[in-house]
Short mmCIF file of C-alpha atoms in Angstrom, two decimals:
data_model
loop_
_atom_site.label_atom_id
_atom_site.label_comp_id
_atom_site.label_asym_id
_atom_site.label_seq_id
_atom_site.Cartn_x
_atom_site.Cartn_y
_atom_site.Cartn_z
CA ALA A 147 28.68 -20.09 36.18
CA PRO A 148 27.73 -20.66 32.58
CA GLU A 149 27.54 -17.82 31.15
CA ARG A 150 31.81 -17.26 32.52
CA TRP A 151 32.65 -20.31 31.02
CA ASP A 152 33.32 -18.85 27.24
CA ALA A 153 36.09 -16.55 29.21
CA LEU A 154 37.85 -19.66 30.13
CA PRO A 155 41.14 -21.06 27.75
CA GLU A 156 39.73 -23.90 25.16
CA PRO A 157 39.92 -27.17 27.07
CA GLU A 158 41.86 -29.05 24.66
CA THR A 159 44.60 -26.41 24.94
CA LEU A 160 44.83 -27.38 28.72
CA GLY A 161 47.33 -30.23 30.03
CA ALA A 162 44.96 -29.80 33.12
CA ALA A 163 42.77 -28.48 35.50
CA VAL A 164 42.39 -27.67 39.45
CA LEU A 165 39.33 -26.58 40.91
CA THR A 166 39.99 -24.51 44.07
CA PHE A 167 36.21 -23.70 44.91
CA ALA A 168 33.39 -26.16 46.36
CA ALA A 169 30.32 -26.71 44.06
CA THR A 170 27.84 -29.38 44.43
CA ALA A 171 27.06 -32.45 41.88
CA ASP A 172 24.48 -30.62 39.98
CA GLN A 173 26.79 -27.61 39.78
CA LEU A 174 29.48 -29.36 38.40
CA ARG A 175 27.60 -31.88 36.25
CA PRO A 176 27.39 -29.56 32.86
CA PHE A 177 30.97 -27.98 33.38
CA TRP A 178 32.41 -31.64 33.10
CA GLU A 179 30.12 -32.46 30.16
CA ARG A 180 31.08 -28.94 28.49
CA TYR A 181 34.35 -28.53 29.62
CA LEU A 182 36.43 -30.45 32.20
CA ARG A 183 36.03 -34.02 30.57
CA LYS A 184 37.70 -32.53 27.52
CA VAL A 185 41.00 -31.95 29.62
CA PRO A 186 43.10 -34.90 30.08
CA ARG A 187 43.61 -34.43 34.09
CA THR A 188 41.43 -32.36 36.90
CA VAL A 189 42.24 -31.96 40.27
CA ALA A 190 39.51 -30.97 42.91
CA TYR A 191 40.31 -29.62 46.47
CA SER A 192 38.07 -31.36 49.43
CA SER A 193 37.88 -30.83 52.94
CA THR A 194 38.76 -33.37 55.62
CA ALA A 195 35.05 -32.11 57.01
CA VAL A 196 33.61 -34.69 54.52
CA TYR A 197 35.14 -37.62 56.94
CA ARG A 198 32.78 -38.86 59.55
CA VAL A 199 34.20 -39.21 63.06
CA ASP A 200 33.02 -41.48 65.53
CA VAL A 201 35.31 -41.18 68.14
CA PRO A 202 37.06 -37.85 68.70
CA GLY A 203 40.46 -37.43 67.90
CA GLN A 204 40.30 -41.07 65.70
CA GLU A 205 42.27 -41.52 63.34
CA VAL A 206 40.99 -41.05 59.53
CA ASP A 207 42.35 -42.01 56.32
CA GLU A 208 40.92 -42.22 52.49
CA THR A 209 39.02 -45.54 53.35
CA THR A 210 37.40 -43.21 56.35
CA PRO A 211 33.65 -43.53 55.57
CA LEU A 212 31.99 -40.08 54.77
CA ARG A 213 29.54 -38.10 56.17
CA PRO A 214 26.29 -37.52 53.89
CA THR A 215 27.11 -34.00 53.11
CA ALA A 216 26.81 -31.88 49.46
CA ARG A 217 30.64 -31.87 49.00
CA ALA A 218 31.08 -35.63 49.73
CA ALA A 219 28.51 -35.98 46.64
CA ALA A 220 30.65 -33.65 44.64
CA ASP A 221 33.24 -35.42 45.20
CA ALA A 222 32.18 -38.90 44.41
CA PHE A 223 31.16 -37.05 41.08
CA LEU A 224 34.52 -35.90 40.16
CA LEU A 225 36.22 -39.76 41.60
CA GLN A 226 34.03 -41.44 39.39
CA ARG A 227 35.37 -39.44 36.12
CA GLY A 228 38.76 -40.09 36.85
CA ALA A 229 39.17 -37.00 38.24
CA THR A 230 42.34 -36.80 41.26
CA VAL A 231 40.70 -35.31 44.50
CA LEU A 232 42.91 -33.46 47.22
CA THR A 233 41.15 -33.57 50.67
CA ILE A 234 42.87 -31.07 52.71
CA SER A 235 43.00 -30.02 56.38
CA GLY A 236 42.88 -26.37 58.22
CA ILE A 237 45.15 -24.01 55.66
CA PHE A 238 48.24 -22.24 57.49
CA GLY A 239 51.18 -19.67 55.81
CA GLU A 240 53.58 -17.65 57.44
CA ALA A 241 53.66 -16.53 60.98
CA GLN A 242 53.71 -13.07 59.67
CA ASP A 243 50.70 -13.34 57.32
CA ALA A 244 47.04 -13.21 57.13
CA ARG A 245 46.85 -17.04 57.63
CA GLY A 246 49.76 -17.76 60.06
CA VAL A 247 48.56 -20.27 62.88
CA CYS A 248 48.40 -17.99 65.45
CA THR A 249 46.05 -15.32 63.60
CA CYS A 250 43.50 -18.38 62.67
CA PHE A 251 43.91 -19.36 66.18
CA ALA A 252 42.38 -15.63 67.17
CA ALA A 253 39.91 -16.06 64.31
CA TYR A 254 38.76 -19.40 65.73
CA ALA A 255 38.33 -18.42 68.77
CA SER A 256 36.67 -14.99 68.37
CA ALA A 257 34.16 -17.08 66.50
CA GLY A 258 33.07 -18.61 69.69
CA GLY A 259 35.46 -21.96 68.72
CA ALA A 260 35.72 -24.49 71.86
CA LEU A 261 38.76 -24.07 73.68
CA ASN A 262 38.98 -27.53 74.65
CA GLY A 263 42.71 -28.38 74.91
CA GLN A 264 42.49 -32.13 74.02
CA LYS A 265 40.94 -31.41 70.69
CA SER A 266 43.30 -32.60 67.85
CA VAL A 267 44.07 -30.41 65.34
CA ASN A 268 44.89 -30.59 61.22
CA MET A 269 46.94 -27.77 59.95
CA VAL A 270 48.57 -27.62 56.09
CA HIS A 271 51.12 -24.96 55.04
CA VAL A 272 49.54 -23.70 52.08
CA ASP A 273 53.43 -24.59 50.12
CA ASP A 274 53.03 -27.98 50.80
CA ILE A 275 49.42 -27.82 49.39
CA ILE A 276 51.20 -26.00 46.22
CA ALA A 277 53.59 -29.28 45.95
CA ALA A 278 51.18 -31.50 46.78
CA THR A 279 48.77 -30.49 43.33
CA ALA A 280 51.91 -30.55 41.31
CA HIS A 281 52.98 -33.77 42.18
CA ALA A 282 49.54 -35.03 41.83
CA LEU A 283 49.55 -33.42 37.99
CA ALA A 284 52.97 -35.06 37.60
CA ALA A 285 52.26 -38.23 39.09
CA GLU A 286 51.11 -41.43 36.34
CA ASP A 287 47.49 -41.93 36.09
CA ALA A 288 47.61 -45.52 37.43
CA LEU A 289 48.51 -43.30 40.60
CA VAL A 290 45.64 -40.34 40.94
CA ALA A 291 43.37 -40.92 38.55
CA GLY A 292 40.11 -41.65 40.60
CA ALA A 293 41.64 -41.37 43.43
CA ARG A 294 41.34 -39.60 46.90
CA LEU A 295 44.54 -38.55 48.84
CA ASN A 296 44.54 -36.57 52.06
CA VAL A 297 46.96 -33.47 52.41
CA GLY A 298 46.46 -33.35 56.31
CA GLY A 299 49.87 -31.59 57.55
CA GLY A 300 50.98 -31.68 61.00
CA VAL A 301 48.60 -32.60 63.83
CA PHE A 302 48.76 -31.31 67.24
CA LYS A 303 46.31 -31.01 70.37
CA LEU A 304 44.87 -27.59 71.06
CA HIS A 305 46.48 -26.59 73.87
CA GLU A 306 49.57 -26.91 72.09
CA LEU A 307 48.77 -24.23 69.51
CA MET A 308 47.09 -22.36 72.71
CA SER A 309 50.97 -22.31 74.35
CA HIS A 310 52.53 -21.60 70.68
CA CYS A 311 50.34 -18.43 70.66
CA LYS A 312 50.76 -17.54 74.26
CA TYR A 313 47.37 -17.79 74.93
CA PRO A 314 46.49 -17.33 78.26
CA GLN A 315 44.52 -20.21 79.14
CA ALA A 316 47.11 -22.60 77.51
CA ALA A 317 48.57 -23.74 80.44
CA GLU A 318 44.53 -24.78 81.79
CA ALA A 319 43.89 -25.80 78.38
CA ALA A 320 46.14 -29.17 78.78
CA HIS A 321 44.84 -30.13 81.77
CA ALA A 322 41.15 -30.58 80.08
CA ARG A 323 38.78 -32.84 80.40
CA ASP A 324 38.67 -36.05 77.44
CA ASP A 325 38.23 -34.60 73.81
CA THR A 326 34.22 -34.91 73.17
CA ASP A 327 34.37 -32.55 69.92
CA LEU A 328 33.67 -34.97 66.56
CA SER A 329 35.46 -32.57 64.50
CA SER A 330 38.35 -33.91 66.55
CA LYS A 331 40.93 -35.95 64.43
CA ALA A 332 44.27 -36.78 63.06
CA VAL A 333 44.16 -36.98 59.15
CA LEU A 334 46.86 -39.89 57.89
CA SER A 335 48.76 -38.42 54.46
CA THR A 336 49.85 -41.94 54.03
CA ARG A 337 48.76 -42.45 50.71
CA LEU A 338 50.01 -39.12 49.19
CA LEU A 339 53.53 -39.71 50.86
CA GLN A 340 53.89 -43.05 49.48
CA THR A 341 52.62 -42.70 45.97
CA VAL A 342 53.00 -39.21 45.22
CA MET A 343 55.18 -37.29 47.12
CA PRO A 344 59.12 -37.17 46.85
CA ARG A 345 60.92 -39.87 49.37
CA ASP A 346 62.61 -36.57 51.33
CA PHE A 347 59.54 -34.67 51.11
CA SER A 348 58.17 -33.70 54.84
CA PHE A 349 55.33 -31.46 55.90
CA VAL A 350 55.54 -27.65 57.15
CA PRO A 351 55.31 -28.33 60.89
CA PRO A 352 52.50 -26.00 62.14
CA LEU A 353 53.85 -25.21 65.44
CA GLU A 354 57.44 -24.41 63.74
CA SER A 355 59.71 -22.14 65.95
CA ALA A 356 60.73 -19.00 64.06
CA ALA A 357 64.61 -19.57 64.02
CA ALA A 358 63.08 -23.13 62.16
CA ALA A 359 60.93 -20.54 59.84
CA ALA A 360 63.79 -18.39 58.93
CA ALA A 361 65.87 -21.60 58.24
CA ARG A 362 63.27 -23.27 56.13
CA ARG A 363 62.85 -19.41 54.11
CA ALA A 364 66.57 -18.97 53.56
CA ALA A 365 66.63 -22.63 51.80
CA LEU A 366 64.17 -21.56 49.53
CA ALA A 367 65.98 -18.54 48.62
CA PRO A 368 66.57 -18.64 44.96
CA ASP A 369 70.50 -17.71 46.09
CA ALA A 370 70.39 -20.30 48.82
CA VAL A 371 73.87 -22.73 48.79
CA GLY A 372 72.97 -26.49 48.67
CA PRO A 373 69.90 -28.43 47.47
CA SER A 374 66.63 -26.90 47.18
CA PRO A 375 63.97 -28.70 49.21
CA ALA A 376 61.92 -31.56 47.47
CA ALA A 377 58.47 -29.54 48.31
CA SER A 378 59.54 -26.03 46.63
CA PRO A 379 56.38 -25.52 44.87
CA ALA A 380 43.27 -24.92 51.01
CA ALA A 381 38.67 -26.01 54.80
CA ASP A 382 38.41 -27.34 57.76
CA SER A 383 40.40 -26.52 60.74
CA ALA A 384 40.24 -29.94 62.50
#
């Protein structure tokens, strides 16, 4: 809100700004003119829900046509002004946290989400979003200015998530009819991985085993022996 802008740091003192909230182009315009245009680099979060899916389960990348939504119009406003837009899939965190994949699935199912086992789902770990943001901020302008970059994480079938979470109908869902859900897609993050992230970076697997998760957390610990992972450092559920 404009009345709160005076509480922000002077834009000339910032190296970059990261917009994590959704806003319309009309809301962004005065904020850009008064504030963001004076910041050297802007990175904004968007959602993979902006993409138009014509065939359930299709692959989508940054060249895929967008749905005519307010979110897509806001993205276009920012891109035209040189901002970087990170297009993020469904967000998950550690299994024991509020954003664990099984907690996310339980919320989806309890809200009446369709349980078509063949639906393609994309989820990205919060740490990977932070890593992608940090590397986008550090990248050369020629690579990221005015660019959309997908941060899609891992893709899997809904029945695999149901099985991972020991949902009673998982076996039945695995034999579900063909996918008919137009929110079902496989988000490709090739541009991000090839132009921004380190070569040895890999996304945290959404359906990671407890043992693998424990080993990954141990490797990230400050007193861990050996080199730290390169990825050491928010949307749509499909």
